[in-house]
Coordinates of C-alpha atoms in Angstrom, one line a residue:
Chain A
M1 CA 181.0 168.7 66.6
R2 CA 181.2 165.0 66.2
V3 CA 178.3 163.6 68.8
A4 CA 177.7 160.1 69.5
Q5 CA 174.1 160.0 71.4
I6 CA 174.3 156.0 72.7
A7 CA 170.3 155.2 73.7
P8 CA 169.0 152.5 75.2
L9 CA 167.8 149.7 73.5
F10 CA 164.4 148.9 75.1
E11 CA 162.5 150.9 72.4
A12 CA 163.0 152.6 69.3
V13 CA 164.3 156.3 69.3
P14 CA 161.5 157.9 69.1
P15 CA 159.5 155.0 70.9
K16 CA 156.3 153.8 68.7
L17 CA 154.1 153.7 71.7
Y18 CA 155.4 153.9 75.6
G19 CA 158.6 155.1 76.3
G20 CA 160.1 158.2 78.2
T21 CA 164.0 158.0 77.9
E22 CA 164.2 157.5 74.4
R23 CA 161.6 160.0 73.8
V24 CA 163.7 162.4 75.2
V25 CA 167.0 161.3 73.8
S26 CA 165.2 161.4 70.2
A27 CA 164.1 165.0 70.9
L28 CA 168.0 165.7 71.9
T29 CA 169.4 164.0 68.7
E30 CA 167.2 165.7 66.3
E31 CA 167.5 169.2 67.7
L32 CA 171.8 168.9 67.6
V33 CA 171.3 168.1 63.9
A34 CA 169.2 170.5 63.6
M35 CA 171.9 172.8 65.2
G36 CA 174.3 171.6 62.5
H37 CA 176.5 168.8 64.5
D38 CA 177.5 165.4 62.9
V39 CA 175.4 163.2 65.0
T40 CA 175.2 159.5 65.2
L41 CA 172.7 157.8 67.0
F42 CA 173.3 154.2 68.6
A43 CA 170.1 152.8 68.7
S44 CA 167.7 149.9 67.9
G45 CA 167.4 149.8 64.0
D46 CA 163.7 150.8 63.9
S47 CA 164.7 154.1 65.2
V48 CA 164.1 157.0 63.3
T49 CA 166.2 159.7 62.9
A50 CA 167.8 162.8 61.0
A51 CA 171.2 161.7 62.6
T52 CA 173.2 158.5 61.2
L53 CA 171.8 155.7 62.9
D54 CA 174.5 153.1 63.9
A55 CA 171.6 150.3 64.5
I56 CA 173.0 147.6 67.3
R57 CA 170.1 145.4 67.0
P58 CA 167.3 145.0 63.9
R59 CA 164.7 145.7 66.2
A60 CA 164.0 147.2 69.7
L61 CA 164.7 144.9 72.8
R62 CA 160.6 145.0 74.2
L63 CA 159.1 144.4 71.1
D64 CA 161.5 141.2 69.7
P65 CA 160.5 138.3 71.5
E66 CA 163.7 136.7 70.2
I67 CA 165.7 138.3 73.0
K68 CA 165.8 136.7 76.1
D69 CA 169.3 137.8 77.6
W70 CA 168.9 141.7 77.1
V71 CA 172.1 142.6 79.5
S72 CA 174.2 140.5 76.7
C73 CA 173.1 143.5 73.8
V74 CA 173.5 146.3 76.3
N75 CA 177.1 144.8 76.8
R76 CA 177.9 144.5 73.0
Q77 CA 176.4 147.9 72.8
V78 CA 179.1 149.4 75.0
E79 CA 181.9 147.3 73.1
L80 CA 180.8 148.4 69.4
V81 CA 180.6 152.3 70.5
R82 CA 184.0 151.7 72.2
R83 CA 185.3 150.6 68.6
R84 CA 184.4 154.2 67.2
A85 CA 185.3 156.3 70.3
H86 CA 188.0 157.8 68.4
E87 CA 185.6 159.2 65.8
F88 CA 183.5 161.4 68.1
D89 CA 184.6 164.8 70.0
V90 CA 182.1 164.0 72.8
M91 CA 180.0 160.9 73.6
H92 CA 176.5 161.3 75.4
F93 CA 175.5 157.8 77.0
H94 CA 171.9 157.3 78.2
I95 CA 172.7 153.6 79.3
D96 CA 172.9 153.7 83.3
Y97 CA 176.3 152.2 84.6
F98 CA 176.9 150.4 81.7
P99 CA 180.0 152.3 80.0
N100 CA 181.8 153.2 82.9
S101 CA 184.5 150.7 83.3
V102 CA 185.1 150.7 79.7
M103 CA 184.7 154.4 78.7
T104 CA 186.8 155.7 81.7
R105 CA 189.7 154.0 80.3
Q106 CA 189.8 155.6 77.0
S107 CA 190.3 159.4 75.8
T108 CA 187.2 160.9 74.1
P109 CA 185.3 163.0 76.8
F110 CA 182.0 161.3 77.4
L111 CA 178.8 162.2 80.2
T112 CA 175.9 160.1 81.2
T113 CA 172.1 161.3 81.7
I114 CA 170.3 159.2 84.0
H115 CA 166.8 158.7 83.1
G116 CA 165.9 156.7 85.8
R117 CA 165.7 156.0 89.7
L118 CA 169.0 156.2 91.8
D119 CA 167.4 155.4 95.3
L120 CA 168.3 151.5 95.4
P121 CA 171.3 151.0 97.9
E122 CA 173.3 148.8 94.9
F123 CA 173.5 152.1 93.2
N124 CA 175.5 153.9 95.4
D125 CA 178.1 151.1 95.1
V126 CA 178.5 150.9 91.5
Y127 CA 178.1 154.5 90.2
G128 CA 180.4 155.3 93.6
L129 CA 183.4 153.5 91.8
F130 CA 183.3 156.6 89.3
P131 CA 183.3 159.9 90.9
E132 CA 185.0 161.6 88.0
V133 CA 181.8 160.8 85.4
S134 CA 180.4 163.6 84.2
M135 CA 176.7 163.1 85.1
V136 CA 173.5 164.9 83.9
S137 CA 170.2 164.8 86.3
I138 CA 166.6 165.1 84.6
S139 CA 165.6 166.8 87.8
D140 CA 167.3 168.1 91.0
H141 CA 165.5 165.7 93.2
Q142 CA 166.3 162.6 91.3
R143 CA 170.2 163.4 92.6
T144 CA 169.3 163.4 96.1
P145 CA 170.2 159.5 96.8
L146 CA 173.8 160.1 95.1
P147 CA 174.6 163.6 96.1
D148 CA 178.3 163.1 95.8
L149 CA 178.6 162.4 91.7
N150 CA 179.9 164.4 89.5
W151 CA 176.7 166.1 88.7
V152 CA 177.4 168.8 85.9
R153 CA 173.8 169.9 85.3
T154 CA 169.9 169.4 85.4
V155 CA 168.4 169.1 81.9
L156 CA 164.7 168.4 82.3
H157 CA 163.4 166.7 79.1
G158 CA 164.0 168.8 76.2
M159 CA 160.7 167.9 74.5
P160 CA 159.1 170.3 71.5
E161 CA 156.6 172.9 72.9
Q162 CA 153.9 172.2 70.9
K163 CA 154.0 168.4 71.0
L164 CA 150.7 168.4 72.7
R165 CA 147.9 170.9 71.7
P166 CA 144.5 170.7 73.0
V167 CA 141.6 169.6 70.9
P168 CA 139.1 171.9 70.9
G169 CA 135.4 171.1 71.2
V170 CA 135.9 168.0 73.0
A171 CA 133.5 167.1 76.3
Q172 CA 135.7 166.2 79.1
E173 CA 134.0 163.2 80.5
Y174 CA 136.6 161.0 82.4
F175 CA 139.7 160.7 84.5
A176 CA 142.8 159.6 82.6
F177 CA 145.7 157.6 83.7
L178 CA 148.7 157.6 81.0
G179 CA 152.0 155.5 81.3
R180 CA 152.6 152.4 82.8
I181 CA 151.0 149.7 84.6
S182 CA 153.2 148.9 87.6
P183 CA 153.5 149.4 91.7
E184 CA 154.9 152.9 91.5
K185 CA 153.4 154.3 88.8
G186 CA 149.9 153.9 91.1
I187 CA 147.5 152.3 88.7
E188 CA 145.6 150.9 92.1
S189 CA 145.1 154.5 93.3
A190 CA 143.8 155.6 90.3
I191 CA 141.1 153.2 90.1
R192 CA 140.5 154.0 94.0
I193 CA 140.1 157.6 93.4
A194 CA 138.2 157.5 90.0
T195 CA 135.8 154.9 91.7
A196 CA 135.5 157.0 95.0
C197 CA 134.5 160.3 92.9
G198 CA 132.0 158.3 90.7
V199 CA 133.8 159.2 87.3
K200 CA 134.4 157.0 85.1
L201 CA 138.6 156.0 84.4
K202 CA 140.3 155.6 81.3
V203 CA 143.5 153.9 81.4
A204 CA 146.1 153.9 78.7
A205 CA 148.9 152.2 79.5
K206 CA 151.7 149.3 78.8
V207 CA 152.1 146.4 80.9
D208 CA 155.3 145.4 80.6
V209 CA 156.7 141.9 81.1
A210 CA 158.3 142.7 84.6
D211 CA 154.8 144.1 85.8
K212 CA 152.8 140.9 84.2
V213 CA 152.7 139.5 87.8
Y214 CA 151.7 142.7 89.4
Y215 CA 149.1 143.1 86.8
E216 CA 147.5 139.6 87.0
S217 CA 147.7 139.4 90.9
A218 CA 147.0 142.9 92.0
V219 CA 145.3 144.8 89.2
A220 CA 143.2 142.8 87.3
P221 CA 140.8 141.4 90.2
L222 CA 140.4 145.3 91.0
L223 CA 139.4 145.7 87.3
A224 CA 137.3 142.9 87.4
R225 CA 135.3 144.5 90.4
V226 CA 134.8 148.1 88.9
A227 CA 134.5 146.8 85.3
A228 CA 131.6 149.2 84.6
N229 CA 133.9 152.2 85.9
V230 CA 137.0 151.6 84.0
E231 CA 138.1 151.5 80.4
F232 CA 141.4 149.4 79.7
I233 CA 142.8 150.8 76.0
G234 CA 146.4 149.8 76.3
E235 CA 149.1 151.6 74.9
I236 CA 148.8 154.6 72.6
N237 CA 150.8 156.8 70.4
D238 CA 151.6 160.4 70.1
A239 CA 149.1 161.2 67.4
Q240 CA 146.2 159.8 69.9
E241 CA 147.5 161.5 73.1
P242 CA 146.0 165.0 72.4
A243 CA 142.2 163.6 72.0
F244 CA 143.0 161.1 75.2
L245 CA 144.0 164.1 77.3
S246 CA 141.7 166.8 75.8
G247 CA 138.7 164.4 76.8
A248 CA 139.6 164.1 80.5
K249 CA 138.2 166.1 83.0
A250 CA 141.9 165.5 84.6
L251 CA 145.0 163.1 84.7
L252 CA 145.4 161.1 87.7
F253 CA 149.2 160.6 88.6
P254 CA 149.2 159.2 91.8
I255 CA 153.1 157.7 91.8
N256 CA 154.4 155.8 94.8
W257 CA 158.0 156.3 94.1
P258 CA 160.8 159.0 93.7
E259 CA 159.6 159.8 90.0
P260 CA 162.6 161.0 88.2
F261 CA 160.7 163.4 86.0
G262 CA 157.6 161.9 84.6
L263 CA 156.9 163.0 81.0
V264 CA 153.3 162.2 81.5
K265 CA 153.0 165.5 83.4
I266 CA 154.0 167.7 80.8
Chain N
M1 CA 201.4 131.3 90.6
R2 CA 199.4 134.2 91.6
V3 CA 195.6 133.2 90.4
A4 CA 192.2 135.4 90.6
Q5 CA 189.0 133.0 90.6
I6 CA 186.0 135.5 89.7
A7 CA 183.0 133.5 90.8
P8 CA 179.2 134.4 89.9
L9 CA 177.6 136.3 92.7
F10 CA 174.3 134.6 92.9
E11 CA 175.5 131.8 95.2
A12 CA 178.1 131.5 98.0
V13 CA 181.1 129.3 96.7
P14 CA 180.6 126.9 97.7
P15 CA 176.4 127.5 97.7
K16 CA 174.9 126.6 100.9
L17 CA 171.9 124.7 98.8
Y18 CA 171.7 124.5 95.0
G19 CA 174.2 125.7 92.7
G20 CA 176.0 124.1 90.0
T21 CA 178.7 126.9 88.9
E22 CA 179.5 128.0 92.2
R23 CA 180.2 124.5 93.3
V24 CA 182.8 123.9 90.7
V25 CA 184.2 127.3 91.2
S26 CA 184.7 126.3 94.9
A27 CA 186.5 122.6 93.9
L28 CA 188.7 124.3 91.5
T29 CA 189.7 127.0 93.9
E30 CA 190.5 124.7 96.8
E31 CA 192.5 122.4 94.7
L32 CA 194.6 125.1 93.1
V33 CA 195.2 126.4 96.8
A34 CA 196.0 122.6 97.8
M35 CA 198.6 122.8 95.0
G36 CA 200.3 125.6 96.5
H37 CA 199.2 128.4 94.5
D38 CA 198.4 132.1 96.0
V39 CA 194.8 132.3 94.6
T40 CA 192.4 135.4 95.5
L41 CA 188.5 134.3 94.9
F42 CA 186.3 137.3 94.0
A43 CA 183.1 136.0 95.0
S44 CA 180.2 136.9 98.1
G45 CA 181.0 137.6 101.2
D46 CA 179.4 134.5 102.6
S47 CA 181.7 132.3 100.8
V48 CA 184.2 129.8 102.5
T49 CA 187.5 129.4 101.0
A50 CA 191.2 128.4 102.1
A51 CA 192.1 131.2 99.2
T52 CA 192.0 134.9 100.1
L53 CA 188.7 135.8 99.6
D54 CA 187.7 139.4 98.1
A55 CA 184.0 139.7 99.0
I56 CA 182.2 141.5 96.4
R57 CA 178.9 141.9 98.1
P58 CA 178.3 140.8 102.0
R59 CA 176.0 138.2 100.8
A60 CA 175.1 135.9 97.8
L61 CA 172.8 137.9 95.5
R62 CA 170.0 134.8 95.3
L63 CA 169.5 135.1 99.2
D64 CA 169.8 138.7 99.6
P65 CA 166.5 140.6 99.6
E66 CA 167.9 144.1 99.5
I67 CA 169.1 143.5 95.7
K68 CA 167.0 144.5 92.9
D69 CA 169.4 145.1 90.3
W70 CA 172.1 142.1 89.9
V71 CA 173.4 143.4 86.8
S72 CA 174.9 146.5 88.7
C73 CA 176.6 144.0 91.1
V74 CA 178.4 142.2 88.0
N75 CA 179.5 145.6 86.6
R76 CA 181.1 146.5 89.8
Q77 CA 182.6 143.1 90.2
V78 CA 184.5 143.4 86.6
E79 CA 185.5 147.3 87.6
L80 CA 186.9 145.8 91.3
V81 CA 188.7 142.9 89.6
R82 CA 190.4 145.2 86.6
R83 CA 191.7 147.4 89.7
R84 CA 193.4 144.5 91.0
A85 CA 194.3 143.2 87.7
H86 CA 198.3 143.4 87.5
E87 CA 198.4 141.9 90.8
F88 CA 197.9 138.4 89.1
D89 CA 199.5 136.1 86.9
V90 CA 196.3 134.9 85.4
M91 CA 192.7 135.5 85.7
H92 CA 190.0 133.0 85.6
F93 CA 186.2 134.2 84.7
H94 CA 183.1 132.3 85.2
I95 CA 180.9 135.0 84.6
D96 CA 180.1 134.6 81.1
Y97 CA 180.7 137.9 78.9
F98 CA 180.6 140.5 81.4
P99 CA 184.7 140.4 81.5
N100 CA 185.1 141.0 77.8
S101 CA 185.4 144.8 76.8
V102 CA 187.3 145.6 80.1
M103 CA 189.7 142.7 80.3
T104 CA 190.8 142.3 76.5
R105 CA 192.3 145.9 77.1
Q106 CA 194.6 145.3 79.8
S107 CA 197.7 143.0 79.4
T108 CA 197.1 140.2 82.6
P109 CA 196.5 136.9 80.9
F110 CA 192.6 135.6 81.5
L111 CA 190.6 132.9 80.4
T112 CA 186.8 132.2 80.8
T113 CA 184.8 129.1 81.7
I114 CA 181.3 129.1 80.4
H115 CA 178.9 127.3 82.9
G116 CA 176.0 127.9 81.1
R117 CA 173.9 127.7 77.5
L118 CA 175.1 129.0 74.7
D119 CA 172.3 128.6 72.2
L120 CA 170.3 131.7 72.3
P121 CA 170.9 133.6 69.3
E122 CA 172.1 136.8 71.1
F123 CA 175.1 135.1 72.4
N124 CA 176.8 134.8 69.2
D125 CA 176.7 138.5 68.8
V126 CA 178.1 139.2 72.0
Y127 CA 180.6 136.2 72.2
G128 CA 181.4 136.9 68.6
L129 CA 183.0 140.3 69.3
F130 CA 185.9 138.5 70.8
P131 CA 187.5 135.9 69.0
E132 CA 190.8 136.2 70.6
V133 CA 189.3 135.3 74.4
S134 CA 190.4 131.9 75.7
M135 CA 187.4 129.8 76.7
V136 CA 187.0 126.8 78.3
S137 CA 183.5 124.5 78.2
I138 CA 182.1 122.2 80.8
S139 CA 181.2 119.9 78.0
D140 CA 182.4 119.4 74.0
H141 CA 178.4 119.4 73.1
Q142 CA 178.2 123.1 74.9
R143 CA 180.1 124.7 72.4
T144 CA 177.9 123.3 69.4
P145 CA 176.3 126.7 68.9
L146 CA 179.6 128.7 68.9
P147 CA 182.0 126.2 67.5
D148 CA 184.2 129.3 66.2
L149 CA 185.2 130.8 69.5
N150 CA 188.6 130.2 70.9
W151 CA 188.1 127.2 72.8
V152 CA 191.0 126.0 74.5
R153 CA 190.0 122.8 76.6
T154 CA 186.8 121.2 77.7
V155 CA 187.2 120.8 81.7
L156 CA 184.2 118.7 82.8
H157 CA 183.3 119.5 86.3
G158 CA 186.3 119.1 88.9
M159 CA 184.1 117.6 91.7
P160 CA 185.8 115.4 94.1
E161 CA 185.4 111.5 93.4
Q162 CA 184.0 110.9 97.3
K163 CA 181.7 113.6 97.3
L164 CA 178.7 111.4 97.2
R165 CA 178.7 108.1 98.7
P166 CA 175.7 105.6 99.1
V167 CA 174.2 105.5 102.5
P168 CA 174.0 101.4 103.1
G169 CA 170.9 99.9 104.3
V170 CA 168.4 102.6 103.0
A171 CA 165.4 101.0 101.5
Q172 CA 164.5 102.5 97.6
E173 CA 161.1 103.3 97.5
Y174 CA 160.8 106.6 95.5
F175 CA 162.1 108.2 92.2
A176 CA 164.0 111.5 93.2
F177 CA 164.1 114.8 91.3
L178 CA 167.1 117.1 92.2
G179 CA 167.7 120.2 91.2
R180 CA 165.7 123.3 89.6
I181 CA 162.3 123.9 88.8
S182 CA 162.1 125.2 85.3
P183 CA 160.6 124.5 82.1
E184 CA 164.3 123.2 80.8
K185 CA 164.4 120.9 83.8
G186 CA 161.9 118.9 82.8
I187 CA 159.6 119.0 86.3
E188 CA 156.3 118.3 84.5
S189 CA 157.9 115.1 82.7
A190 CA 159.3 113.7 85.7
I191 CA 155.6 113.8 87.7
R192 CA 154.1 112.4 84.9
I193 CA 156.4 109.5 84.7
A194 CA 156.3 108.8 88.2
T195 CA 152.5 108.9 88.3
A196 CA 152.3 106.5 85.3
C197 CA 154.8 104.1 86.9
G198 CA 152.6 104.1 90.1
V199 CA 155.9 105.3 91.8
K200 CA 156.1 107.9 94.9
L201 CA 158.3 111.0 93.6
K202 CA 160.5 113.3 96.0
V203 CA 161.2 116.7 94.9
A204 CA 164.4 118.1 96.1
A205 CA 164.5 121.5 94.0
K206 CA 164.6 125.2 94.3
V207 CA 162.0 127.4 92.6
D208 CA 163.9 130.8 91.2
V209 CA 162.5 134.0 91.3
A210 CA 162.7 133.9 87.6
D211 CA 160.5 130.7 87.8
K212 CA 157.7 131.7 90.2
V213 CA 155.6 132.3 87.3
Y214 CA 156.0 129.1 85.6
Y215 CA 155.6 127.5 89.2
E216 CA 152.4 129.0 89.9
S217 CA 150.6 128.2 86.9
A218 CA 152.0 125.1 85.4
V219 CA 153.5 123.3 88.2
A220 CA 151.4 124.0 91.5
P221 CA 148.1 122.9 89.7
L222 CA 150.0 119.5 88.7
L223 CA 151.2 119.0 92.0
A224 CA 147.8 119.3 93.5
R225 CA 146.1 116.7 91.1
V226 CA 148.7 114.3 92.3
A227 CA 149.2 115.2 95.8
A228 CA 149.5 111.9 97.4
N229 CA 152.0 110.5 95.1
V230 CA 154.7 113.8 94.9
E231 CA 156.5 115.1 98.0
F232 CA 158.3 118.4 97.6
I233 CA 160.4 118.6 100.3
G234 CA 162.3 122.0 98.8
E235 CA 165.9 122.7 98.6
I236 CA 168.7 120.4 100.1
N237 CA 172.3 120.4 101.1
D238 CA 175.0 118.4 100.1
A239 CA 174.9 116.6 103.4
Q240 CA 171.3 115.8 102.6
E241 CA 172.1 114.3 99.2
P242 CA 173.7 111.1 99.8
A243 CA 170.4 109.8 102.1
F244 CA 168.0 111.4 99.5
L245 CA 169.6 109.9 96.6
S246 CA 170.2 106.3 98.4
G247 CA 166.4 105.9 98.9
A248 CA 165.8 106.4 95.4
K249 CA 164.9 103.6 92.7
A250 CA 165.9 105.8 90.3
L251 CA 166.8 109.7 89.6
L252 CA 164.7 111.2 87.2
F253 CA 166.6 113.6 85.0
P254 CA 164.1 114.2 81.8
I255 CA 165.8 117.6 80.6
N256 CA 164.4 119.6 78.0
W257 CA 167.4 122.0 76.9
P258 CA 170.7 121.7 75.8
E259 CA 172.0 121.2 79.7
P260 CA 175.5 122.4 79.1
F261 CA 176.8 119.5 81.7
G262 CA 174.1 118.6 84.6
L263 CA 175.9 118.0 87.8
V264 CA 173.0 115.9 89.4
K265 CA 174.0 113.3 87.2
I266 CA 177.3 112.2 89.0

């Protein structure tokens, strides 16, 4: 089958460092190629894939300081994909509500996997306009706010089984926090838990532009107070994860939002 | 003629306080109604118009704390307008690149007035996909970064001639700054100019969510140092403007960006 995979432009596919959605899109794309399908991946130009890459932008948006208006890039991506729609048997979108108006008015079948939260009130308004669009959830719970959409399947994550293997002989000396600094992900709770337990906390996480204010106002002062007990090591890549997690007594994941899936857990 | 006017959802049409684009859309809409056209205005529900109002949201987005994802609201607006496109002879959009993919694939004629800057590199990419779309600029200079689009006319602003009249007998005692606190609008320069001249500065301006970090980090400390010389009075409405401007020795407008037009000047 001629399959189009349309990835978000925020991170490369797969991401160099942090990034859930683009990791899942990468695993899915590579497996479809391995199964013998003719796959085209619409993604940022720094993506690495065995599929045919249609590079919408030279670089992933999060690491591209030139780009101020990310929405214009996604609008352009939808238009470029639409112009090639007749070349595919099926198109699989991973970019939320953006394709709906355009793609429901052409004839190639398409579906959308939703990778994020759905509990904002405006999402009912925008997704509710398209009850016919085939939707895939990444957990059954994710559907809760919008149960009446045309959900066709839950597909959990598609990550390779052997991706993370314990590193033998590593002493387990700290609590680990892995992911993203934001109110939803519970970094403040993690710091308090580790401090209360008297266990050192290592934080391997990114700070998004959108979360900089939160980091400066809420997290940095807390970190300053417990500096001896917390080590902030920044973002890590896939190769660094096994040692980071193997050295931990426990992974702290004290989320504070309706996490749609949470790759950190697997 | 059956005319659709499609306004941004950020402010009511006309805006309660600050707001350039929605003010211009309001003046245009009311004049078209006065000329006898059958006009439908797609805008936020707190808009006030003699046209038929199709309320896309109950309230303007900037003053609606419920809304976190404004992009979803604009995507929904485009879809709702598209579903009524056959009811109009012409559609006039004021929402940047959003309508292009959908509207170029239907038959009702439409045009777009661009109210903002065009000098970001990504705009060339997204507008350049649609060289056939009829575009209106609000100044000739605004076109400079994208001269090859299908520019059909420059229409300066359409504000009523008698909107601002001097208030007689008011002493002219200060410099005035009117508009928005942001790096582009030059508030720091205005403060320095007034301080150097030994003249009091009155600032009537909004601080957008997007500019809060700038305000806190750059403007607030500067204001604290010159507190005796600067009065920050916040946003003002149309009725307050004549007295505010009549009491000024001069209006300071030390912009630091390619201002597309600048209603403050008129």
